[in-house]
Structures are given as C-alpha cells and as structure tokens.
Amino acid sequence: MAVFLGIKGHDEVLVTEANVAQALGSGSLPVFSTPALIISMEKAALESVQPYLDEGSSTVGVRLEADHLAATPIGMTVRTESELTGIDGRMLLFTIDSYAGDEHVGHCIHKRCIVDADRFMAKAEAKLGK
C-alpha cells in the first residue's frame, strides 16, 4: 500500500430530477438532495485512493460528518473535492468540500477503512446463512 497524505479526489454531478430531494424522499423540494451530496463525497474519497491500494483491497466508509450548506437547483453541477488528511493504520481521514458554481454547498469529514475485498464480502455474505 502506498497511500499518502494529500491525495486529492474529485467528483462532479449534474443536478437532475433523479437526484433531487423530492425524488429521493429526503425532502419535498426539487433541489439537490443530501443523500446525493453524500454519495458524491464518498465517491471522491473512494476513487482518490483506490489506485494506491494493494490489489484486492478497497475502502469502506465508516464515519461521515456532513453539512449541507446551500440548496442547488436542477441544471447546476455540484463539484466535490476531497483530500486525504489523516492516516491511522487502515483508517483514512478525508476533508471534503462541495461547490455549485462559486458557492460552497457542502463540507464533510469522512473516515474510510482499508479492507481486503474478498474477506470483507465473505464476512458480509456469511450473514445470509448460506
């Protein structure tokens, strides 16, 4: 594993009728939903470190403290930027910010854990009792 502090990630999402609060059930208005914002934040963090992990490894989200700071209407693009700001063994800490145009619309502190993908999935699937 060659994960190092300062790795940056990026995601962009066009706000559409499919990812607004009204459509996802997280609110009643046609503005970018908090669940969609969080997905963008996690995606930016995940994809930023994935190329640096050992083969067969991935990361899973274990903690997220997010602030959705402003509404974004259909037709705008939300740009998310992540930075790896802490490493403690297998735990990775990210600072993440999202913008619509020049407006700061989201901020997040996010923790992900490096896992062996096969072992992680075997443990999860064992819960099915098969």
Short mmCIF file of N, CA, C and O in Angstrom, two decimals:
data_model
loop_
_atom_site.label_atom_id
_atom_site.label_comp_id
_atom_site.label_asym_id
_atom_site.label_seq_id
_atom_site.Cartn_x
_atom_site.Cartn_y
_atom_site.Cartn_z
N MET A 1 0.85 -1.19 0.00
CA MET A 1 0.00 0.00 0.00
C MET A 1 0.88 1.23 0.00
O MET A 1 1.81 1.34 0.77
N ALA A 2 0.54 2.16 -0.86
CA ALA A 2 1.31 3.39 -0.95
C ALA A 2 0.39 4.61 -0.84
O ALA A 2 0.45 5.53 -1.63
N VAL A 3 -0.51 4.59 0.14
CA VAL A 3 -1.41 5.71 0.36
C VAL A 3 -0.64 6.77 1.15
O VAL A 3 0.08 6.45 2.09
N PHE A 4 -0.76 8.03 0.74
CA PHE A 4 -0.03 9.08 1.43
C PHE A 4 -0.90 10.32 1.61
O PHE A 4 -1.86 10.53 0.87
N LEU A 5 -0.58 11.09 2.62
CA LEU A 5 -1.33 12.32 2.89
C LEU A 5 -1.33 13.24 1.68
O LEU A 5 -0.35 13.30 0.95
N GLY A 6 -2.43 13.94 1.50
CA GLY A 6 -2.53 14.92 0.44
C GLY A 6 -3.16 14.42 -0.85
O GLY A 6 -3.40 15.22 -1.76
N ILE A 7 -3.44 13.11 -0.94
CA ILE A 7 -4.11 12.60 -2.14
C ILE A 7 -5.44 13.34 -2.30
O ILE A 7 -6.20 13.48 -1.35
N LYS A 8 -5.70 13.81 -3.52
CA LYS A 8 -6.93 14.56 -3.78
C LYS A 8 -7.86 13.79 -4.71
O LYS A 8 -7.40 13.05 -5.57
N GLY A 9 -9.14 13.97 -4.49
CA GLY A 9 -10.15 13.34 -5.32
C GLY A 9 -11.14 14.36 -5.82
O GLY A 9 -11.19 15.50 -5.34
N HIS A 10 -11.95 13.94 -6.79
CA HIS A 10 -12.85 14.86 -7.46
C HIS A 10 -14.08 14.09 -7.96
O HIS A 10 -13.97 12.94 -8.37
N ASP A 11 -15.22 14.73 -7.88
CA ASP A 11 -16.44 14.18 -8.48
C ASP A 11 -17.30 15.36 -8.94
O ASP A 11 -17.23 16.44 -8.35
N GLU A 12 -18.05 15.13 -10.00
CA GLU A 12 -19.00 16.13 -10.47
C GLU A 12 -20.33 15.47 -10.74
O GLU A 12 -20.38 14.37 -11.31
N VAL A 13 -21.41 16.15 -10.34
CA VAL A 13 -22.76 15.62 -10.52
C VAL A 13 -23.65 16.73 -11.06
O VAL A 13 -23.72 17.81 -10.46
N LEU A 14 -24.32 16.46 -12.16
CA LEU A 14 -25.33 17.37 -12.68
C LEU A 14 -26.62 17.15 -11.87
O LEU A 14 -27.05 16.00 -11.70
N VAL A 15 -27.20 18.22 -11.37
CA VAL A 15 -28.45 18.10 -10.63
C VAL A 15 -29.58 17.88 -11.64
O VAL A 15 -29.78 18.70 -12.54
N THR A 16 -30.27 16.76 -11.49
CA THR A 16 -31.37 16.38 -12.38
C THR A 16 -32.60 16.03 -11.55
O THR A 16 -32.52 15.95 -10.31
N GLU A 17 -33.69 15.77 -12.21
CA GLU A 17 -34.90 15.36 -11.50
C GLU A 17 -34.70 14.07 -10.72
O GLU A 17 -35.39 13.81 -9.73
N ALA A 18 -33.72 13.25 -11.11
CA ALA A 18 -33.49 11.96 -10.47
C ALA A 18 -32.76 12.06 -9.13
O ALA A 18 -32.86 11.15 -8.30
N ASN A 19 -31.99 13.13 -8.89
CA ASN A 19 -31.19 13.19 -7.66
C ASN A 19 -31.59 14.35 -6.74
O ASN A 19 -30.83 14.74 -5.86
N VAL A 20 -32.80 14.86 -6.91
CA VAL A 20 -33.28 15.91 -6.02
C VAL A 20 -34.00 15.30 -4.82
O VAL A 20 -34.42 14.14 -4.84
N ALA A 21 -34.13 16.09 -3.77
CA ALA A 21 -34.73 15.61 -2.53
C ALA A 21 -36.15 15.08 -2.75
O ALA A 21 -36.53 14.05 -2.18
N GLN A 22 -36.90 15.74 -3.58
CA GLN A 22 -38.27 15.34 -3.87
C GLN A 22 -38.33 13.92 -4.44
O GLN A 22 -39.16 13.12 -4.06
N ALA A 23 -37.40 13.59 -5.33
CA ALA A 23 -37.39 12.28 -5.98
C ALA A 23 -36.87 11.18 -5.06
O ALA A 23 -37.32 10.04 -5.13
N LEU A 24 -35.92 11.52 -4.19
CA LEU A 24 -35.31 10.51 -3.33
C LEU A 24 -36.00 10.35 -1.99
O LEU A 24 -35.65 9.47 -1.20
N GLY A 25 -36.97 11.20 -1.71
CA GLY A 25 -37.73 11.06 -0.47
C GLY A 25 -37.05 11.67 0.74
O GLY A 25 -37.46 11.42 1.87
N SER A 26 -36.02 12.48 0.53
CA SER A 26 -35.33 13.09 1.67
C SER A 26 -35.82 14.52 1.91
O SER A 26 -35.32 15.20 2.80
N GLY A 27 -36.78 14.93 1.13
CA GLY A 27 -37.36 16.27 1.25
C GLY A 27 -38.48 16.41 0.24
O GLY A 27 -38.77 15.48 -0.52
N SER A 28 -39.10 17.57 0.22
CA SER A 28 -40.25 17.76 -0.67
C SER A 28 -39.97 18.75 -1.80
O SER A 28 -40.88 19.05 -2.58
N LEU A 29 -38.72 19.22 -1.90
CA LEU A 29 -38.42 20.25 -2.90
C LEU A 29 -37.48 19.72 -3.98
O LEU A 29 -36.68 18.81 -3.72
N PRO A 30 -37.54 20.30 -5.17
CA PRO A 30 -36.69 19.84 -6.28
C PRO A 30 -35.31 20.50 -6.28
O PRO A 30 -34.95 21.24 -7.20
N VAL A 31 -34.55 20.25 -5.21
CA VAL A 31 -33.16 20.71 -5.10
C VAL A 31 -32.28 19.51 -4.81
O VAL A 31 -32.76 18.48 -4.31
N PHE A 32 -30.98 19.63 -5.11
CA PHE A 32 -30.02 18.53 -4.91
C PHE A 32 -30.17 17.97 -3.50
O PHE A 32 -30.15 18.71 -2.51
N SER A 33 -30.33 16.67 -3.41
CA SER A 33 -30.60 16.04 -2.12
C SER A 33 -29.33 15.83 -1.31
O SER A 33 -28.23 15.67 -1.85
N THR A 34 -29.50 15.77 -0.02
CA THR A 34 -28.38 15.46 0.87
C THR A 34 -27.84 14.06 0.59
O THR A 34 -26.61 13.89 0.54
N PRO A 35 -28.69 13.03 0.38
CA PRO A 35 -28.12 11.71 0.04
C PRO A 35 -27.26 11.74 -1.22
O PRO A 35 -26.20 11.10 -1.27
N ALA A 36 -27.66 12.50 -2.24
CA ALA A 36 -26.86 12.60 -3.46
C ALA A 36 -25.55 13.33 -3.20
O ALA A 36 -24.50 12.97 -3.75
N LEU A 37 -25.58 14.34 -2.34
CA LEU A 37 -24.36 15.06 -1.98
C LEU A 37 -23.39 14.11 -1.26
O LEU A 37 -22.19 14.09 -1.56
N ILE A 38 -23.90 13.32 -0.35
CA ILE A 38 -23.06 12.38 0.40
C ILE A 38 -22.47 11.33 -0.53
O ILE A 38 -21.29 10.97 -0.40
N ILE A 39 -23.24 10.85 -1.49
CA ILE A 39 -22.70 9.89 -2.47
C ILE A 39 -21.53 10.52 -3.22
O ILE A 39 -20.48 9.88 -3.40
N SER A 40 -21.67 11.75 -3.64
CA SER A 40 -20.58 12.43 -4.35
C SER A 40 -19.35 12.56 -3.46
O SER A 40 -18.21 12.35 -3.91
N MET A 41 -19.56 12.86 -2.20
CA MET A 41 -18.45 13.00 -1.26
C MET A 41 -17.72 11.66 -1.06
O MET A 41 -16.49 11.59 -1.12
N GLU A 42 -18.48 10.61 -0.84
CA GLU A 42 -17.85 9.29 -0.66
C GLU A 42 -17.14 8.84 -1.93
O GLU A 42 -16.06 8.26 -1.87
N LYS A 43 -17.76 9.10 -3.07
CA LYS A 43 -17.16 8.69 -4.35
C LYS A 43 -15.82 9.39 -4.57
O LYS A 43 -14.85 8.75 -5.00
N ALA A 44 -15.75 10.69 -4.29
CA ALA A 44 -14.50 11.42 -4.47
C ALA A 44 -13.40 10.83 -3.60
O ALA A 44 -12.27 10.65 -4.05
N ALA A 45 -13.72 10.49 -2.35
CA ALA A 45 -12.74 9.92 -1.43
C ALA A 45 -12.32 8.52 -1.88
O ALA A 45 -11.13 8.21 -1.99
N LEU A 46 -13.30 7.66 -2.17
CA LEU A 46 -13.03 6.28 -2.59
C LEU A 46 -12.14 6.24 -3.81
O LEU A 46 -11.10 5.56 -3.82
N GLU A 47 -12.53 6.96 -4.85
CA GLU A 47 -11.79 6.89 -6.11
C GLU A 47 -10.41 7.54 -6.03
O GLU A 47 -9.51 7.18 -6.78
N SER A 48 -10.22 8.46 -5.06
CA SER A 48 -8.91 9.11 -4.95
C SER A 48 -7.82 8.16 -4.48
O SER A 48 -6.68 8.25 -4.92
N VAL A 49 -8.16 7.25 -3.58
CA VAL A 49 -7.13 6.36 -3.01
C VAL A 49 -7.09 4.98 -3.66
O VAL A 49 -6.10 4.27 -3.51
N GLN A 50 -8.14 4.59 -4.35
CA GLN A 50 -8.21 3.23 -4.92
C GLN A 50 -6.97 2.86 -5.75
O GLN A 50 -6.45 1.77 -5.59
N PRO A 51 -6.45 3.75 -6.61
CA PRO A 51 -5.27 3.38 -7.40
C PRO A 51 -4.02 3.11 -6.56
O PRO A 51 -3.07 2.49 -7.05
N TYR A 52 -3.99 3.56 -5.32
CA TYR A 52 -2.81 3.41 -4.47
C TYR A 52 -2.87 2.19 -3.56
O TYR A 52 -1.90 1.89 -2.87
N LEU A 53 -4.00 1.50 -3.55
CA LEU A 53 -4.17 0.35 -2.66
C LEU A 53 -3.59 -0.92 -3.29
O LEU A 53 -3.49 -1.03 -4.51
N ASP A 54 -3.26 -1.87 -2.43
CA ASP A 54 -2.81 -3.17 -2.91
C ASP A 54 -3.94 -3.84 -3.70
O ASP A 54 -5.13 -3.59 -3.45
N GLU A 55 -3.57 -4.70 -4.65
CA GLU A 55 -4.56 -5.43 -5.42
C GLU A 55 -5.44 -6.24 -4.47
O GLU A 55 -4.95 -6.85 -3.52
N GLY A 56 -6.74 -6.21 -4.70
CA GLY A 56 -7.69 -6.93 -3.86
C GLY A 56 -8.17 -6.14 -2.66
O GLY A 56 -9.00 -6.60 -1.90
N SER A 57 -7.65 -4.93 -2.49
CA SER A 57 -8.08 -4.07 -1.38
C SER A 57 -9.06 -3.02 -1.88
O SER A 57 -9.07 -2.66 -3.05
N SER A 58 -9.87 -2.55 -0.97
CA SER A 58 -10.77 -1.44 -1.24
C SER A 58 -10.92 -0.67 0.05
O SER A 58 -10.27 -0.98 1.06
N THR A 59 -11.78 0.34 0.05
CA THR A 59 -12.09 1.05 1.28
C THR A 59 -13.60 1.05 1.47
O THR A 59 -14.37 1.02 0.50
N VAL A 60 -14.01 1.09 2.72
CA VAL A 60 -15.43 1.20 3.06
C VAL A 60 -15.61 2.39 3.99
O VAL A 60 -14.76 2.66 4.84
N GLY A 61 -16.69 3.10 3.80
CA GLY A 61 -16.98 4.24 4.66
C GLY A 61 -17.41 3.77 6.04
O GLY A 61 -18.21 2.85 6.15
N VAL A 62 -16.87 4.41 7.08
CA VAL A 62 -17.22 4.03 8.44
C VAL A 62 -17.74 5.20 9.27
O VAL A 62 -18.35 5.00 10.32
N ARG A 63 -17.50 6.42 8.81
CA ARG A 63 -18.00 7.60 9.52
C ARG A 63 -18.07 8.76 8.55
O ARG A 63 -17.21 8.92 7.69
N LEU A 64 -19.10 9.58 8.75
CA LEU A 64 -19.29 10.74 7.89
C LEU A 64 -19.99 11.83 8.69
O LEU A 64 -21.06 11.59 9.25
N GLU A 65 -19.37 12.99 8.80
CA GLU A 65 -19.98 14.17 9.41
C GLU A 65 -20.13 15.20 8.32
O GLU A 65 -19.13 15.78 7.88
N ALA A 66 -21.36 15.40 7.86
CA ALA A 66 -21.56 16.27 6.71
C ALA A 66 -22.49 17.42 7.03
O ALA A 66 -23.46 17.27 7.78
N ASP A 67 -22.18 18.57 6.43
CA ASP A 67 -23.04 19.74 6.48
C ASP A 67 -23.45 20.07 5.05
O ASP A 67 -22.59 20.27 4.19
N HIS A 68 -24.77 20.09 4.81
CA HIS A 68 -25.30 20.51 3.52
C HIS A 68 -25.65 21.98 3.68
O HIS A 68 -26.62 22.33 4.34
N LEU A 69 -24.84 22.85 3.09
CA LEU A 69 -24.85 24.28 3.42
C LEU A 69 -25.79 25.14 2.58
O LEU A 69 -26.17 26.22 3.02
N ALA A 70 -26.13 24.68 1.37
CA ALA A 70 -26.96 25.51 0.49
C ALA A 70 -27.68 24.65 -0.53
O ALA A 70 -27.20 23.58 -0.91
N ALA A 71 -28.83 25.15 -0.97
CA ALA A 71 -29.63 24.44 -1.97
C ALA A 71 -29.06 24.65 -3.37
O ALA A 71 -28.54 25.72 -3.69
N THR A 72 -29.16 23.59 -4.19
CA THR A 72 -28.69 23.66 -5.58
C THR A 72 -29.83 23.19 -6.49
O THR A 72 -30.30 22.06 -6.35
N PRO A 73 -30.28 24.03 -7.43
CA PRO A 73 -31.41 23.68 -8.28
C PRO A 73 -31.03 22.76 -9.45
O PRO A 73 -29.85 22.63 -9.80
N ILE A 74 -32.04 22.18 -10.04
CA ILE A 74 -31.88 21.36 -11.24
C ILE A 74 -31.18 22.20 -12.31
O ILE A 74 -31.49 23.38 -12.50
N GLY A 75 -30.21 21.57 -12.99
CA GLY A 75 -29.48 22.23 -14.06
C GLY A 75 -28.09 22.68 -13.68
O GLY A 75 -27.24 22.89 -14.54
N MET A 76 -27.82 22.82 -12.37
CA MET A 76 -26.48 23.19 -11.93
C MET A 76 -25.64 21.93 -11.74
O MET A 76 -26.17 20.84 -11.58
N THR A 77 -24.33 22.10 -11.70
CA THR A 77 -23.41 21.00 -11.44
C THR A 77 -22.79 21.19 -10.07
O THR A 77 -22.36 22.30 -9.72
N VAL A 78 -22.74 20.11 -9.30
CA VAL A 78 -22.08 20.12 -8.00
C VAL A 78 -20.71 19.48 -8.17
O VAL A 78 -20.59 18.37 -8.67
N ARG A 79 -19.69 20.22 -7.78
CA ARG A 79 -18.29 19.78 -7.87
C ARG A 79 -17.79 19.46 -6.47
O ARG A 79 -17.88 20.30 -5.57
N THR A 80 -17.28 18.26 -6.28
CA THR A 80 -16.81 17.82 -4.97
C THR A 80 -15.32 17.55 -5.02
O THR A 80 -14.83 16.91 -5.96
N GLU A 81 -14.61 18.02 -3.99
CA GLU A 81 -13.16 17.85 -3.91
C GLU A 81 -12.81 17.25 -2.55
O GLU A 81 -13.24 17.76 -1.51
N SER A 82 -12.05 16.16 -2.58
CA SER A 82 -11.64 15.51 -1.33
C SER A 82 -10.13 15.59 -1.18
O SER A 82 -9.40 15.69 -2.18
N GLU A 83 -9.67 15.53 0.08
CA GLU A 83 -8.24 15.46 0.36
C GLU A 83 -8.02 14.52 1.53
O GLU A 83 -8.70 14.63 2.56
N LEU A 84 -7.08 13.61 1.36
CA LEU A 84 -6.71 12.69 2.43
C LEU A 84 -5.87 13.48 3.44
O LEU A 84 -4.78 13.94 3.12
N THR A 85 -6.41 13.64 4.65
CA THR A 85 -5.75 14.49 5.65
C THR A 85 -5.23 13.73 6.86
O THR A 85 -4.56 14.32 7.70
N GLY A 86 -5.52 12.44 6.93
CA GLY A 86 -5.03 11.65 8.06
C GLY A 86 -4.98 10.18 7.74
O GLY A 86 -5.83 9.67 7.00
N ILE A 87 -3.97 9.49 8.29
CA ILE A 87 -3.83 8.04 8.13
C ILE A 87 -3.49 7.47 9.50
O ILE A 87 -2.54 7.92 10.14
N ASP A 88 -4.27 6.48 9.94
CA ASP A 88 -4.01 5.79 11.20
C ASP A 88 -4.19 4.29 10.94
O ASP A 88 -5.30 3.77 11.01
N GLY A 89 -3.09 3.63 10.58
CA GLY A 89 -3.19 2.21 10.21
C GLY A 89 -4.02 2.06 8.95
O GLY A 89 -3.71 2.61 7.91
N ARG A 90 -5.13 1.31 9.08
CA ARG A 90 -6.02 1.09 7.94
C ARG A 90 -7.08 2.18 7.80
O ARG A 90 -7.85 2.19 6.86
N MET A 91 -7.13 3.11 8.76
CA MET A 91 -8.15 4.16 8.75
C MET A 91 -7.64 5.40 8.01
O MET A 91 -6.52 5.87 8.28
N LEU A 92 -8.46 5.90 7.10
CA LEU A 92 -8.13 7.08 6.30
C LEU A 92 -9.12 8.19 6.62
O LEU A 92 -10.33 7.95 6.65
N LEU A 93 -8.63 9.38 6.83
CA LEU A 93 -9.48 10.52 7.15
C LEU A 93 -9.42 11.54 6.01
O LEU A 93 -8.34 11.91 5.56
N PHE A 94 -10.59 11.96 5.55
CA PHE A 94 -10.70 12.89 4.43
C PHE A 94 -11.42 14.16 4.86
O PHE A 94 -12.36 14.11 5.66
N THR A 95 -11.01 15.28 4.29
CA THR A 95 -11.75 16.53 4.36
C THR A 95 -12.31 16.75 2.96
O THR A 95 -11.58 16.65 1.97
N ILE A 96 -13.61 17.02 2.90
CA ILE A 96 -14.29 17.09 1.61
C ILE A 96 -15.16 18.34 1.55
O ILE A 96 -15.86 18.67 2.51
N ASP A 97 -15.10 19.02 0.41
CA ASP A 97 -15.93 20.20 0.19
C ASP A 97 -16.60 20.12 -1.17
O ASP A 97 -16.01 19.61 -2.13
N SER A 98 -17.83 20.63 -1.24
CA SER A 98 -18.60 20.62 -2.48
C SER A 98 -19.04 22.04 -2.83
O SER A 98 -19.33 22.85 -1.94
N TYR A 99 -19.10 22.30 -4.14
CA TYR A 99 -19.40 23.63 -4.64
C TYR A 99 -20.39 23.53 -5.80
O TYR A 99 -20.34 22.60 -6.59
N ALA A 100 -21.26 24.54 -5.91
CA ALA A 100 -22.12 24.72 -7.08
C ALA A 100 -21.78 26.10 -7.61
O ALA A 100 -22.05 27.11 -6.93
N GLY A 101 -21.11 26.15 -8.74
CA GLY A 101 -20.55 27.42 -9.19
C GLY A 101 -19.51 27.85 -8.18
O GLY A 101 -18.66 27.06 -7.79
N ASP A 102 -19.60 29.07 -7.69
CA ASP A 102 -18.66 29.58 -6.69
C ASP A 102 -19.17 29.38 -5.26
O ASP A 102 -18.48 29.73 -4.31
N GLU A 103 -20.38 28.85 -5.11
CA GLU A 103 -20.98 28.72 -3.78
C GLU A 103 -20.54 27.42 -3.10
O GLU A 103 -20.62 26.34 -3.68
N HIS A 104 -20.12 27.52 -1.86
CA HIS A 104 -19.77 26.36 -1.04
C HIS A 104 -21.06 25.73 -0.54
O HIS A 104 -21.78 26.33 0.25
N VAL A 105 -21.39 24.53 -1.03
CA VAL A 105 -22.68 23.92 -0.70
C VAL A 105 -22.58 22.74 0.26
O VAL A 105 -23.59 22.27 0.77
N GLY A 106 -21.37 22.24 0.50
CA GLY A 106 -21.24 21.11 1.41
C GLY A 106 -19.84 20.99 1.99
O GLY A 106 -18.86 21.34 1.33
N HIS A 107 -19.78 20.49 3.22
CA HIS A 107 -18.49 20.23 3.89
C HIS A 107 -18.63 18.93 4.66
O HIS A 107 -19.68 18.64 5.24
N CYS A 108 -17.55 18.15 4.67
CA CYS A 108 -17.62 16.84 5.29
C CYS A 108 -16.26 16.42 5.84
O CYS A 108 -15.23 16.69 5.24
N ILE A 109 -16.30 15.71 6.96
CA ILE A 109 -15.17 14.96 7.48
C ILE A 109 -15.59 13.50 7.33
O ILE A 109 -16.65 13.10 7.81
N HIS A 110 -14.77 12.72 6.66
CA HIS A 110 -15.16 11.35 6.30
C HIS A 110 -14.03 10.38 6.63
O HIS A 110 -12.87 10.65 6.34
N LYS A 111 -14.39 9.27 7.24
CA LYS A 111 -13.42 8.23 7.58
C LYS A 111 -13.74 6.97 6.78
O LYS A 111 -14.89 6.54 6.70
N ARG A 112 -12.70 6.39 6.18
CA ARG A 112 -12.83 5.14 5.43
C ARG A 112 -11.80 4.15 5.97
O ARG A 112 -10.72 4.55 6.41
N CYS A 113 -12.12 2.87 5.90
CA CYS A 113 -11.23 1.81 6.37
C CYS A 113 -10.77 0.97 5.18
O CYS A 113 -11.61 0.56 4.35
N ILE A 114 -9.48 0.70 5.10
CA ILE A 114 -8.95 -0.18 4.05
C ILE A 114 -9.28 -1.62 4.43
O ILE A 114 -9.04 -2.04 5.56
N VAL A 115 -9.87 -2.36 3.49
CA VAL A 115 -10.25 -3.76 3.73
C VAL A 115 -9.77 -4.64 2.59
O VAL A 115 -9.54 -4.17 1.47
N ASP A 116 -9.62 -5.92 2.90
CA ASP A 116 -9.42 -6.94 1.87
C ASP A 116 -10.81 -7.23 1.31
O ASP A 116 -11.69 -7.69 2.04
N ALA A 117 -11.03 -6.94 0.04
CA ALA A 117 -12.36 -7.01 -0.55
C ALA A 117 -12.98 -8.41 -0.45
O ALA A 117 -14.16 -8.54 -0.08
N ASP A 118 -12.23 -9.46 -0.75
CA ASP A 118 -12.77 -10.82 -0.70
C ASP A 118 -13.16 -11.20 0.73
O ASP A 118 -14.24 -11.76 0.96
N ARG A 119 -12.29 -10.92 1.68
CA ARG A 119 -12.56 -11.25 3.08
C ARG A 119 -13.77 -10.46 3.59
O ARG A 119 -14.64 -11.00 4.29
N PHE A 120 -13.84 -9.19 3.23
CA PHE A 120 -14.95 -8.34 3.65
C PHE A 120 -16.28 -8.87 3.12
O PHE A 120 -17.26 -8.99 3.86
N MET A 121 -16.31 -9.22 1.83
CA MET A 121 -17.54 -9.73 1.22
C MET A 121 -17.92 -11.09 1.77
O MET A 121 -19.11 -11.38 1.96
N ALA A 122 -16.95 -11.95 2.03
CA ALA A 122 -17.24 -13.28 2.60
C ALA A 122 -17.91 -13.12 3.96
O ALA A 122 -18.89 -13.81 4.28
N LYS A 123 -17.40 -12.20 4.77
CA LYS A 123 -17.98 -11.96 6.09
C LYS A 123 -19.40 -11.40 5.97
O LYS A 123 -20.30 -11.81 6.70
N ALA A 124 -19.60 -10.48 5.03
CA ALA A 124 -20.93 -9.91 4.83
C ALA A 124 -21.93 -10.97 4.34
O ALA A 124 -23.04 -11.07 4.85
N GLU A 125 -21.50 -11.78 3.37
CA GLU A 125 -22.39 -12.79 2.80
C GLU A 125 -22.66 -13.92 3.78
O GLU A 125 -23.71 -14.59 3.68
N ALA A 126 -21.77 -14.18 4.73
CA ALA A 126 -22.00 -15.21 5.75
C ALA A 126 -23.23 -14.89 6.58
O ALA A 126 -23.86 -15.79 7.14
N LYS A 127 -23.62 -13.64 6.62
CA LYS A 127 -24.81 -13.25 7.38
C LYS A 127 -26.10 -13.78 6.77
O LYS A 127 -27.14 -13.82 7.42
N LEU A 128 -26.02 -14.20 5.50
CA LEU A 128 -27.18 -14.79 4.83
C LEU A 128 -27.42 -16.22 5.27
O LEU A 128 -28.46 -16.80 4.98
N GLY A 129 -26.41 -16.83 5.90
CA GLY A 129 -26.55 -18.20 6.37
C GLY A 129 -26.51 -19.24 5.31
O GLY A 129 -26.99 -20.35 5.48
N LYS A 130 -25.94 -18.94 4.18
CA LYS A 130 -25.87 -19.90 3.07
C LYS A 130 -24.58 -20.69 3.10
O LYS A 130 -23.57 -20.31 3.54
#
